[in-house]
């Protein structure tokens, strides 16, 4: 499963928006650092967070158990599983937010913006 990722900090720094249709194209043109924008492979038994860590990236997390939203990502393309009882509401989910600590890819390809914990709508959820 191939994942293309982008750090929300890079999005915010450049004044881009999560809703930009060409967000990943702009990221590709911007020559960002490998930790800020790139690709990684997720093995079938890895959560998205575990895959990032196992490939040498340090994405934010805290509880690793679906209770804090520090590990939240925004799905631009593809699908990531979302266990039932956790901190994100249905509304968050509909808008594309998922947890990377217990989210497993459900599609062959994913595009995600990680490090979205500082978005105002998620900031209030963090413990
Ligand atoms: Fe706390 Fe994922 S690390 S919800």
Short mmCIF file of N, CA, C and O and ligand atoms in Angstrom, two decimals:
data_model
loop_
_atom_site.label_atom_id
_atom_site.label_comp_id
_atom_site.label_asym_id
_atom_site.label_seq_id
_atom_site.Cartn_x
_atom_site.Cartn_y
_atom_site.Cartn_z
N UNK A 1 0.85 -1.19 0.00
CA UNK A 1 0.00 0.00 0.00
C UNK A 1 0.88 1.24 0.00
O UNK A 1 1.71 1.41 0.89
N UNK A 2 0.68 2.04 -0.99
CA UNK A 2 1.54 3.23 -1.13
C UNK A 2 0.86 4.46 -0.54
O UNK A 2 -0.31 4.72 -0.82
N UNK A 3 1.62 5.19 0.25
CA UNK A 3 1.08 6.40 0.87
C UNK A 3 1.95 7.60 0.47
O UNK A 3 3.17 7.55 0.61
N UNK A 4 1.31 8.64 -0.02
CA UNK A 4 2.02 9.90 -0.23
C UNK A 4 1.62 10.80 0.93
O UNK A 4 0.43 10.93 1.25
N UNK A 5 2.61 11.38 1.60
CA UNK A 5 2.31 12.17 2.79
C UNK A 5 2.84 13.59 2.67
O UNK A 5 3.75 13.88 1.89
N UNK A 6 2.23 14.46 3.46
CA UNK A 6 2.61 15.86 3.48
C UNK A 6 2.42 16.37 4.91
O UNK A 6 1.41 16.06 5.55
N UNK A 7 3.38 17.13 5.41
CA UNK A 7 3.30 17.67 6.77
C UNK A 7 2.40 18.90 6.77
O UNK A 7 2.60 19.81 5.96
N UNK A 8 1.45 18.95 7.69
CA UNK A 8 0.55 20.11 7.75
C UNK A 8 1.33 21.41 7.97
O UNK A 8 0.92 22.48 7.52
N UNK A 9 2.45 21.32 8.68
CA UNK A 9 3.26 22.52 8.90
C UNK A 9 3.70 23.16 7.60
O UNK A 9 3.73 24.38 7.47
N UNK A 10 4.05 22.31 6.63
CA UNK A 10 4.46 22.84 5.33
C UNK A 10 3.27 23.50 4.64
O UNK A 10 3.42 24.51 3.94
N UNK A 11 2.10 22.91 4.82
CA UNK A 11 0.87 23.48 4.23
C UNK A 11 0.61 24.85 4.83
O UNK A 11 0.38 25.83 4.11
N UNK A 12 0.66 24.93 6.18
CA UNK A 12 0.37 26.18 6.87
C UNK A 12 1.44 27.24 6.56
O UNK A 12 1.13 28.40 6.30
N UNK A 13 2.72 26.82 6.55
CA UNK A 13 3.82 27.76 6.29
C UNK A 13 3.67 28.47 4.96
O UNK A 13 4.01 29.63 4.81
N UNK A 14 3.17 27.74 3.97
CA UNK A 14 3.08 28.30 2.63
C UNK A 14 1.72 28.92 2.33
O UNK A 14 1.47 29.35 1.22
N UNK A 15 0.85 28.90 3.33
CA UNK A 15 -0.47 29.50 3.12
C UNK A 15 -1.37 28.65 2.24
O UNK A 15 -2.34 29.15 1.67
N UNK A 16 -1.06 27.36 2.12
CA UNK A 16 -1.93 26.47 1.36
C UNK A 16 -3.10 26.07 2.24
O UNK A 16 -3.10 26.31 3.45
N UNK A 17 -4.07 25.41 1.62
CA UNK A 17 -5.26 24.99 2.35
C UNK A 17 -5.50 23.50 2.12
O UNK A 17 -5.22 22.99 1.04
N UNK A 18 -6.01 22.81 3.16
CA UNK A 18 -6.29 21.38 3.01
C UNK A 18 -7.26 21.12 1.87
O UNK A 18 -7.27 20.05 1.28
N UNK A 19 -8.09 22.12 1.57
CA UNK A 19 -9.11 21.93 0.52
C UNK A 19 -8.55 22.20 -0.88
O UNK A 19 -9.25 21.97 -1.87
N UNK A 20 -7.31 22.67 -0.99
CA UNK A 20 -6.73 22.92 -2.32
C UNK A 20 -6.72 21.64 -3.14
O UNK A 20 -6.15 20.63 -2.71
N UNK A 21 -7.32 21.68 -4.30
CA UNK A 21 -7.40 20.48 -5.14
C UNK A 21 -6.01 20.04 -5.60
O UNK A 21 -5.76 18.86 -5.81
N UNK A 22 -5.10 21.00 -5.76
CA UNK A 22 -3.77 20.66 -6.27
C UNK A 22 -2.71 20.67 -5.17
O UNK A 22 -1.53 20.91 -5.44
N UNK A 23 -3.14 20.39 -3.95
CA UNK A 23 -2.23 20.45 -2.80
C UNK A 23 -0.96 19.61 -2.99
O UNK A 23 0.16 20.08 -2.79
N UNK A 24 -1.13 18.36 -3.42
CA UNK A 24 0.04 17.49 -3.56
C UNK A 24 0.89 17.86 -4.78
O UNK A 24 2.10 17.64 -4.77
N UNK A 25 0.26 18.44 -5.79
CA UNK A 25 1.03 18.90 -6.95
C UNK A 25 1.89 20.09 -6.52
O UNK A 25 3.07 20.20 -6.88
N UNK A 26 1.31 20.97 -5.72
CA UNK A 26 2.08 22.12 -5.24
C UNK A 26 3.23 21.65 -4.34
O UNK A 26 4.33 22.17 -4.41
N UNK A 27 2.95 20.64 -3.52
CA UNK A 27 3.99 20.10 -2.63
C UNK A 27 5.13 19.51 -3.47
O UNK A 27 6.30 19.69 -3.15
N UNK A 28 4.78 18.82 -4.55
CA UNK A 28 5.80 18.21 -5.40
C UNK A 28 6.68 19.28 -6.04
O UNK A 28 7.88 19.09 -6.21
N UNK A 29 6.07 20.41 -6.39
CA UNK A 29 6.82 21.49 -7.04
C UNK A 29 7.65 22.29 -6.05
O UNK A 29 8.56 23.01 -6.45
N UNK A 30 7.32 22.18 -4.76
CA UNK A 30 7.94 23.06 -3.77
C UNK A 30 9.28 22.54 -3.25
O UNK A 30 9.95 23.22 -2.48
N UNK A 31 9.66 21.33 -3.66
CA UNK A 31 10.96 20.79 -3.25
C UNK A 31 11.10 20.76 -1.73
O UNK A 31 12.07 21.29 -1.17
N UNK A 32 10.14 20.15 -1.07
CA UNK A 32 10.14 20.08 0.40
C UNK A 32 11.13 19.02 0.88
O UNK A 32 11.53 18.13 0.13
N UNK A 33 11.50 19.11 2.16
CA UNK A 33 12.39 18.11 2.76
C UNK A 33 11.73 16.74 2.74
O UNK A 33 10.50 16.65 2.80
N UNK A 34 12.52 15.66 2.67
CA UNK A 34 11.97 14.30 2.57
C UNK A 34 11.03 13.95 3.73
O UNK A 34 10.13 13.13 3.56
N UNK A 35 11.23 14.55 4.89
CA UNK A 35 10.35 14.24 6.03
C UNK A 35 9.03 14.99 5.92
O UNK A 35 8.05 14.62 6.56
N UNK A 36 9.01 16.05 5.11
CA UNK A 36 7.80 16.87 4.99
C UNK A 36 6.87 16.39 3.89
O UNK A 36 5.66 16.53 3.96
N UNK A 37 7.45 15.87 2.84
CA UNK A 37 6.64 15.39 1.72
C UNK A 37 7.35 14.22 1.06
O UNK A 37 8.55 14.30 0.79
N UNK A 38 6.64 13.14 0.86
CA UNK A 38 7.26 11.99 0.22
C UNK A 38 6.31 10.82 0.18
O UNK A 38 5.09 10.98 0.31
N UNK A 39 6.88 9.64 0.01
CA UNK A 39 6.06 8.43 -0.08
C UNK A 39 6.60 7.37 0.86
O UNK A 39 7.79 7.33 1.14
N UNK A 40 5.72 6.51 1.34
CA UNK A 40 6.16 5.36 2.13
C UNK A 40 5.24 4.20 1.83
O UNK A 40 4.13 4.38 1.33
N UNK A 41 5.72 3.01 2.14
CA UNK A 41 4.92 1.80 1.94
C UNK A 41 4.39 1.33 3.29
O UNK A 41 5.11 1.34 4.28
N UNK A 42 3.14 0.90 3.32
CA UNK A 42 2.55 0.35 4.54
C UNK A 42 2.35 -1.15 4.33
O UNK A 42 1.73 -1.56 3.35
N UNK A 43 2.91 -1.94 5.24
CA UNK A 43 2.69 -3.39 5.18
C UNK A 43 1.30 -3.69 5.73
O UNK A 43 0.75 -2.91 6.51
N UNK A 44 0.73 -4.84 5.35
CA UNK A 44 -0.65 -5.15 5.75
C UNK A 44 -0.89 -5.16 7.26
O UNK A 44 -1.98 -4.90 7.72
N UNK A 45 0.13 -5.47 8.05
CA UNK A 45 -0.10 -5.54 9.49
C UNK A 45 0.31 -4.26 10.23
O UNK A 45 0.37 -4.24 11.46
N UNK A 46 0.58 -3.21 9.49
CA UNK A 46 1.00 -1.96 10.12
C UNK A 46 -0.11 -0.91 10.09
O UNK A 46 -0.78 -0.74 9.08
N UNK A 47 -0.24 -0.18 11.22
CA UNK A 47 -1.09 1.00 11.18
C UNK A 47 -0.28 2.07 10.41
O UNK A 47 0.93 1.92 10.21
N UNK A 48 -0.96 3.13 10.03
CA UNK A 48 -0.26 4.17 9.28
C UNK A 48 0.87 4.77 10.11
O UNK A 48 1.97 5.00 9.61
N UNK A 49 0.61 4.98 11.41
CA UNK A 49 1.65 5.55 12.28
C UNK A 49 2.84 4.60 12.40
O UNK A 49 4.00 5.01 12.29
N UNK A 50 2.56 3.30 12.59
CA UNK A 50 3.64 2.32 12.70
C UNK A 50 4.47 2.29 11.42
O UNK A 50 5.70 2.20 11.46
N UNK A 51 3.81 2.36 10.30
CA UNK A 51 4.52 2.32 9.02
C UNK A 51 5.45 3.53 8.91
O UNK A 51 6.62 3.40 8.52
N UNK A 52 4.95 4.70 9.28
CA UNK A 52 5.78 5.91 9.20
C UNK A 52 7.00 5.74 10.11
O UNK A 52 8.13 6.03 9.72
N UNK A 53 6.77 5.23 11.33
CA UNK A 53 7.87 5.05 12.27
C UNK A 53 8.86 4.00 11.77
O UNK A 53 10.08 4.18 11.84
N UNK A 54 8.32 2.91 11.25
CA UNK A 54 9.19 1.83 10.78
C UNK A 54 10.01 2.23 9.56
O UNK A 54 11.02 1.60 9.25
N UNK A 55 9.56 3.26 8.84
CA UNK A 55 10.33 3.76 7.69
C UNK A 55 11.22 4.93 8.11
O UNK A 55 11.78 5.61 7.26
N UNK A 56 11.26 5.22 9.40
CA UNK A 56 12.21 6.23 9.89
C UNK A 56 11.66 7.63 10.07
O UNK A 56 12.43 8.57 10.30
N UNK A 57 10.33 7.80 9.99
CA UNK A 57 9.76 9.13 10.16
C UNK A 57 9.24 9.30 11.59
O UNK A 57 8.85 8.32 12.23
N UNK A 58 9.25 10.52 12.10
CA UNK A 58 8.66 10.74 13.42
C UNK A 58 7.42 11.62 13.28
O UNK A 58 7.54 12.84 13.20
N UNK A 59 6.30 10.97 13.23
CA UNK A 59 5.02 11.68 13.17
C UNK A 59 4.50 11.82 14.60
O UNK A 59 4.80 11.01 15.46
N UNK A 60 3.71 12.87 14.85
CA UNK A 60 3.23 13.09 16.22
C UNK A 60 2.26 12.02 16.70
O UNK A 60 1.49 11.47 15.91
N UNK A 61 2.33 11.71 17.97
CA UNK A 61 1.39 10.77 18.60
C UNK A 61 1.49 11.00 20.10
O UNK A 61 2.38 11.71 20.58
N UNK A 62 0.61 10.40 20.86
CA UNK A 62 0.76 10.39 22.31
C UNK A 62 0.27 9.07 22.87
O UNK A 62 1.05 8.22 23.26
N UNK A 63 -1.05 8.86 22.89
CA UNK A 63 -1.58 7.68 23.59
C UNK A 63 -1.42 6.38 22.82
O UNK A 63 -1.38 5.31 23.40
N UNK A 64 -1.37 6.43 21.50
CA UNK A 64 -1.34 5.27 20.61
C UNK A 64 -2.58 4.39 20.77
O UNK A 64 -2.57 3.24 20.36
N UNK A 65 -3.61 4.90 21.39
CA UNK A 65 -4.77 4.06 21.64
C UNK A 65 -6.10 4.69 21.24
O UNK A 65 -7.14 4.30 21.73
N UNK A 66 -6.07 5.69 20.39
CA UNK A 66 -7.33 6.25 19.91
C UNK A 66 -8.00 7.21 20.88
O UNK A 66 -9.19 7.44 20.79
N UNK A 67 -7.24 7.79 21.80
CA UNK A 67 -7.89 8.64 22.81
C UNK A 67 -7.42 10.09 22.85
O UNK A 67 -7.92 10.86 23.65
N UNK A 68 -6.48 10.49 21.99
CA UNK A 68 -5.97 11.85 22.15
C UNK A 68 -5.97 12.72 20.90
O UNK A 68 -5.88 13.93 21.00
N UNK A 69 -6.03 12.14 19.74
CA UNK A 69 -6.05 12.89 18.47
C UNK A 69 -4.73 13.56 18.11
O UNK A 69 -4.66 14.29 17.13
N UNK A 70 -3.68 13.32 18.88
CA UNK A 70 -2.36 13.87 18.50
C UNK A 70 -1.87 13.32 17.17
O UNK A 70 -1.10 13.95 16.47
N UNK A 71 -2.30 12.12 16.84
CA UNK A 71 -1.80 11.44 15.65
C UNK A 71 -2.68 11.67 14.43
O UNK A 71 -2.52 11.00 13.42
N UNK A 72 -3.64 12.60 14.54
CA UNK A 72 -4.63 12.77 13.48
C UNK A 72 -4.01 13.11 12.12
O UNK A 72 -3.00 13.81 12.04
N UNK A 73 -4.62 12.57 11.08
CA UNK A 73 -4.22 12.88 9.71
C UNK A 73 -5.47 13.29 8.94
O UNK A 73 -6.59 13.00 9.35
N UNK A 74 -5.24 13.97 7.82
CA UNK A 74 -6.33 14.37 6.95
C UNK A 74 -6.20 13.59 5.65
O UNK A 74 -5.15 13.59 5.02
N UNK A 75 -7.26 12.88 5.29
CA UNK A 75 -7.24 12.05 4.08
C UNK A 75 -7.57 12.89 2.86
O UNK A 75 -8.64 13.48 2.79
N UNK A 76 -6.66 12.93 1.93
CA UNK A 76 -6.93 13.65 0.68
C UNK A 76 -7.42 12.66 -0.36
O UNK A 76 -8.28 12.97 -1.19
N UNK A 77 -6.90 11.45 -0.30
CA UNK A 77 -7.29 10.41 -1.26
C UNK A 77 -7.18 9.05 -0.58
O UNK A 77 -6.28 8.85 0.24
N UNK A 78 -8.05 8.12 -0.92
CA UNK A 78 -7.98 6.78 -0.35
C UNK A 78 -8.80 6.66 0.92
O UNK A 78 -9.53 7.58 1.29
N UNK A 79 -8.65 5.51 1.60
CA UNK A 79 -9.44 5.29 2.81
C UNK A 79 -8.58 4.63 3.89
O UNK A 79 -7.72 3.79 3.60
N UNK A 80 -8.82 5.06 5.10
CA UNK A 80 -8.09 4.55 6.26
C UNK A 80 -9.14 4.10 7.28
O UNK A 80 -10.10 4.82 7.52
N UNK A 81 -8.96 2.92 7.86
CA UNK A 81 -9.97 2.41 8.78
C UNK A 81 -10.07 3.29 10.01
O UNK A 81 -9.14 4.02 10.36
N UNK A 82 -11.21 3.19 10.66
CA UNK A 82 -11.45 4.03 11.81
C UNK A 82 -12.22 3.23 12.87
O UNK A 82 -13.42 3.10 12.78
N UNK A 83 -11.53 2.67 13.85
CA UNK A 83 -12.19 1.89 14.89
C UNK A 83 -13.31 2.68 15.56
O UNK A 83 -13.23 3.91 15.67
N UNK A 84 -14.33 2.00 15.99
CA UNK A 84 -15.56 2.64 16.44
C UNK A 84 -15.41 3.65 17.58
O UNK A 84 -15.75 4.80 17.42
N UNK A 85 -14.90 3.23 18.71
CA UNK A 85 -14.91 4.13 19.86
C UNK A 85 -13.64 4.95 19.96
O UNK A 85 -12.65 4.51 20.48
N UNK A 86 -13.69 6.15 19.47
CA UNK A 86 -12.52 6.99 19.63
C UNK A 86 -12.93 8.44 19.66
O UNK A 86 -14.11 8.78 19.64
N UNK A 87 -11.99 9.28 19.63
CA UNK A 87 -12.18 10.69 19.95
C UNK A 87 -12.76 11.54 18.80
O UNK A 87 -13.38 12.56 19.02
N UNK A 88 -12.55 11.09 17.58
CA UNK A 88 -13.06 11.88 16.46
C UNK A 88 -14.55 11.61 16.25
O UNK A 88 -15.00 10.47 16.31
N UNK A 89 -15.31 12.66 15.99
CA UNK A 89 -16.75 12.50 15.78
C UNK A 89 -17.03 12.05 14.34
O UNK A 89 -16.16 12.05 13.49
N UNK A 90 -18.28 11.68 14.12
CA UNK A 90 -18.73 11.33 12.76
C UNK A 90 -18.44 12.49 11.81
O UNK A 90 -18.05 12.30 10.67
N UNK A 91 -18.65 13.69 12.32
CA UNK A 91 -18.46 14.86 11.48
C UNK A 91 -16.99 15.00 11.07
O UNK A 91 -16.68 15.27 9.91
N UNK A 92 -16.09 14.79 12.02
CA UNK A 92 -14.67 14.82 11.69
C UNK A 92 -14.37 13.79 10.61
O UNK A 92 -13.65 14.05 9.66
N UNK A 93 -14.93 12.59 10.81
CA UNK A 93 -14.67 11.50 9.87
C UNK A 93 -15.17 11.85 8.48
O UNK A 93 -14.49 11.63 7.48
N UNK A 94 -16.37 12.41 8.43
CA UNK A 94 -16.93 12.78 7.12
C UNK A 94 -16.06 13.80 6.43
O UNK A 94 -15.97 13.84 5.21
N UNK A 95 -15.43 14.65 7.21
CA UNK A 95 -14.59 15.68 6.60
C UNK A 95 -13.20 15.17 6.27
O UNK A 95 -12.38 15.90 5.73
N UNK A 96 -12.91 13.91 6.61
CA UNK A 96 -11.66 13.31 6.17
C UNK A 96 -10.60 13.13 7.25
O UNK A 96 -9.47 12.76 6.94
N UNK A 97 -10.95 13.40 8.50
CA UNK A 97 -9.95 13.22 9.55
C UNK A 97 -9.97 11.77 10.05
O UNK A 97 -11.01 11.16 10.20
N UNK A 98 -8.77 11.25 10.30
CA UNK A 98 -8.62 9.89 10.81
C UNK A 98 -7.47 9.89 11.82
O UNK A 98 -6.66 10.81 11.84
N UNK A 99 -7.38 8.80 12.60
CA UNK A 99 -6.25 8.64 13.51
C UNK A 99 -5.23 7.71 12.85
O UNK A 99 -5.61 6.67 12.30
N UNK A 100 -3.96 8.08 12.90
CA UNK A 100 -2.96 7.21 12.27
C UNK A 100 -2.51 6.08 13.18
O UNK A 100 -2.03 5.05 12.72
N UNK A 101 -2.69 6.22 14.52
CA UNK A 101 -2.18 5.20 15.44
C UNK A 101 -2.95 3.89 15.33
O UNK A 101 -2.41 2.82 15.56
N UNK A 102 -4.25 3.98 15.00
CA UNK A 102 -5.02 2.75 14.87
C UNK A 102 -5.77 2.69 13.54
O UNK A 102 -6.77 1.99 13.41
N UNK A 103 -5.30 3.45 12.57
CA UNK A 103 -5.91 3.44 11.25
C UNK A 103 -5.09 2.59 10.29
O UNK A 103 -3.87 2.78 10.17
N UNK A 104 -5.77 1.65 9.65
CA UNK A 104 -5.11 0.77 8.68
C UNK A 104 -5.65 1.08 7.29
O UNK A 104 -6.86 1.23 7.12
N UNK A 105 -4.77 1.17 6.29
CA UNK A 105 -5.22 1.52 4.95
C UNK A 105 -6.24 0.52 4.41
O UNK A 105 -6.08 -0.69 4.56
N UNK A 106 -7.29 1.04 3.78
CA UNK A 106 -8.31 0.20 3.17
C UNK A 106 -8.28 0.35 1.65
O UNK A 106 -9.12 -0.19 0.95
N UNK A 107 -7.35 1.13 1.16
CA UNK A 107 -7.21 1.29 -0.29
C UNK A 107 -5.74 1.10 -0.65
O UNK A 107 -4.87 1.18 0.21
N UNK A 108 -5.47 0.82 -1.93
CA UNK A 108 -4.09 0.55 -2.35
C UNK A 108 -3.21 1.79 -2.32
O UNK A 108 -2.00 1.69 -2.21
N UNK A 109 -3.85 2.94 -2.46
CA UNK A 109 -3.09 4.18 -2.44
C UNK A 109 -3.78 5.17 -1.51
O UNK A 109 -5.00 5.22 -1.44
N UNK A 110 -2.96 5.95 -0.84
CA UNK A 110 -3.48 6.97 0.07
C UNK A 110 -2.68 8.25 -0.11
O UNK A 110 -1.48 8.20 -0.38
N UNK A 111 -3.38 9.37 0.06
CA UNK A 111 -2.68 10.64 0.18
C UNK A 111 -3.15 11.24 1.48
O UNK A 111 -4.36 11.42 1.68
N UNK A 112 -2.22 11.53 2.38
CA UNK A 112 -2.60 12.07 3.69
C UNK A 112 -1.75 13.27 4.07
O UNK A 112 -0.58 13.36 3.71
N UNK A 113 -2.38 14.18 4.79
CA UNK A 113 -1.63 15.27 5.43
C UNK A 113 -1.53 14.89 6.90
O UNK A 113 -2.56 14.70 7.57
N UNK A 114 -0.32 14.70 7.40
CA UNK A 114 -0.16 14.34 8.82
C UNK A 114 0.14 15.61 9.63
O UNK A 114 0.34 16.68 9.06
N UNK A 115 0.11 15.45 10.97
CA UNK A 115 0.43 16.59 11.82
C UNK A 115 -0.67 17.66 11.79
O UNK A 115 -0.38 18.85 11.91
N UNK A 116 -1.92 17.22 11.64
CA UNK A 116 -3.01 18.20 11.60
C UNK A 116 -3.56 18.49 13.00
O UNK A 116 -4.58 19.16 13.14
N UNK A 117 -2.86 18.02 14.04
CA UNK A 117 -3.39 18.19 15.39
C UNK A 117 -3.56 19.63 15.81
O UNK A 117 -4.32 19.92 16.73
N UNK A 118 -2.86 20.55 15.15
CA UNK A 118 -2.98 21.94 15.56
C UNK A 118 -4.10 22.70 14.88
O UNK A 118 -4.32 23.87 15.14
N UNK A 119 -4.81 22.04 13.98
CA UNK A 119 -5.99 22.69 13.41
C UNK A 119 -6.95 22.98 14.56
O UNK A 119 -7.15 22.13 15.43
N UNK A 120 -7.55 24.17 14.58
CA UNK A 120 -8.41 24.54 15.71
C UNK A 120 -9.48 23.49 16.02
O UNK A 120 -9.76 23.21 17.18
N UNK A 121 -10.05 22.90 15.00
CA UNK A 121 -11.14 21.95 15.24
C UNK A 121 -10.66 20.65 15.90
O UNK A 121 -11.44 19.92 16.48
N UNK A 122 -9.35 20.36 15.82
CA UNK A 122 -8.84 19.15 16.47
C UNK A 122 -8.09 19.50 17.75
O UNK A 122 -7.99 18.69 18.66
N UNK A 123 -7.59 20.71 17.82
CA UNK A 123 -6.79 21.13 18.97
C UNK A 123 -7.56 20.93 20.27
O UNK A 123 -7.01 20.47 21.27
N UNK A 124 -8.85 21.24 20.25
CA UNK A 124 -9.62 21.13 21.48
C UNK A 124 -9.83 19.69 21.94
O UNK A 124 -10.23 19.44 23.07
N UNK A 125 -9.56 18.72 21.07
CA UNK A 125 -9.77 17.32 21.42
C UNK A 125 -8.56 16.71 22.12
O UNK A 125 -8.65 15.67 22.75
N UNK A 126 -7.42 17.34 21.97
CA UNK A 126 -6.18 16.71 22.46
C UNK A 126 -6.12 16.70 23.97
O UNK A 126 -6.54 17.65 24.62
N UNK A 127 -5.57 15.65 24.52
CA UNK A 127 -5.48 15.55 25.98
C UNK A 127 -4.11 16.04 26.45
O UNK A 127 -3.16 15.94 25.72
FE1 LIG B 1 -3.61 9.21 20.63
FE2 LIG B 1 -3.57 8.22 18.13
S1 LIG B 1 -1.91 8.68 19.42
S2 LIG B 1 -5.28 8.88 19.28
#
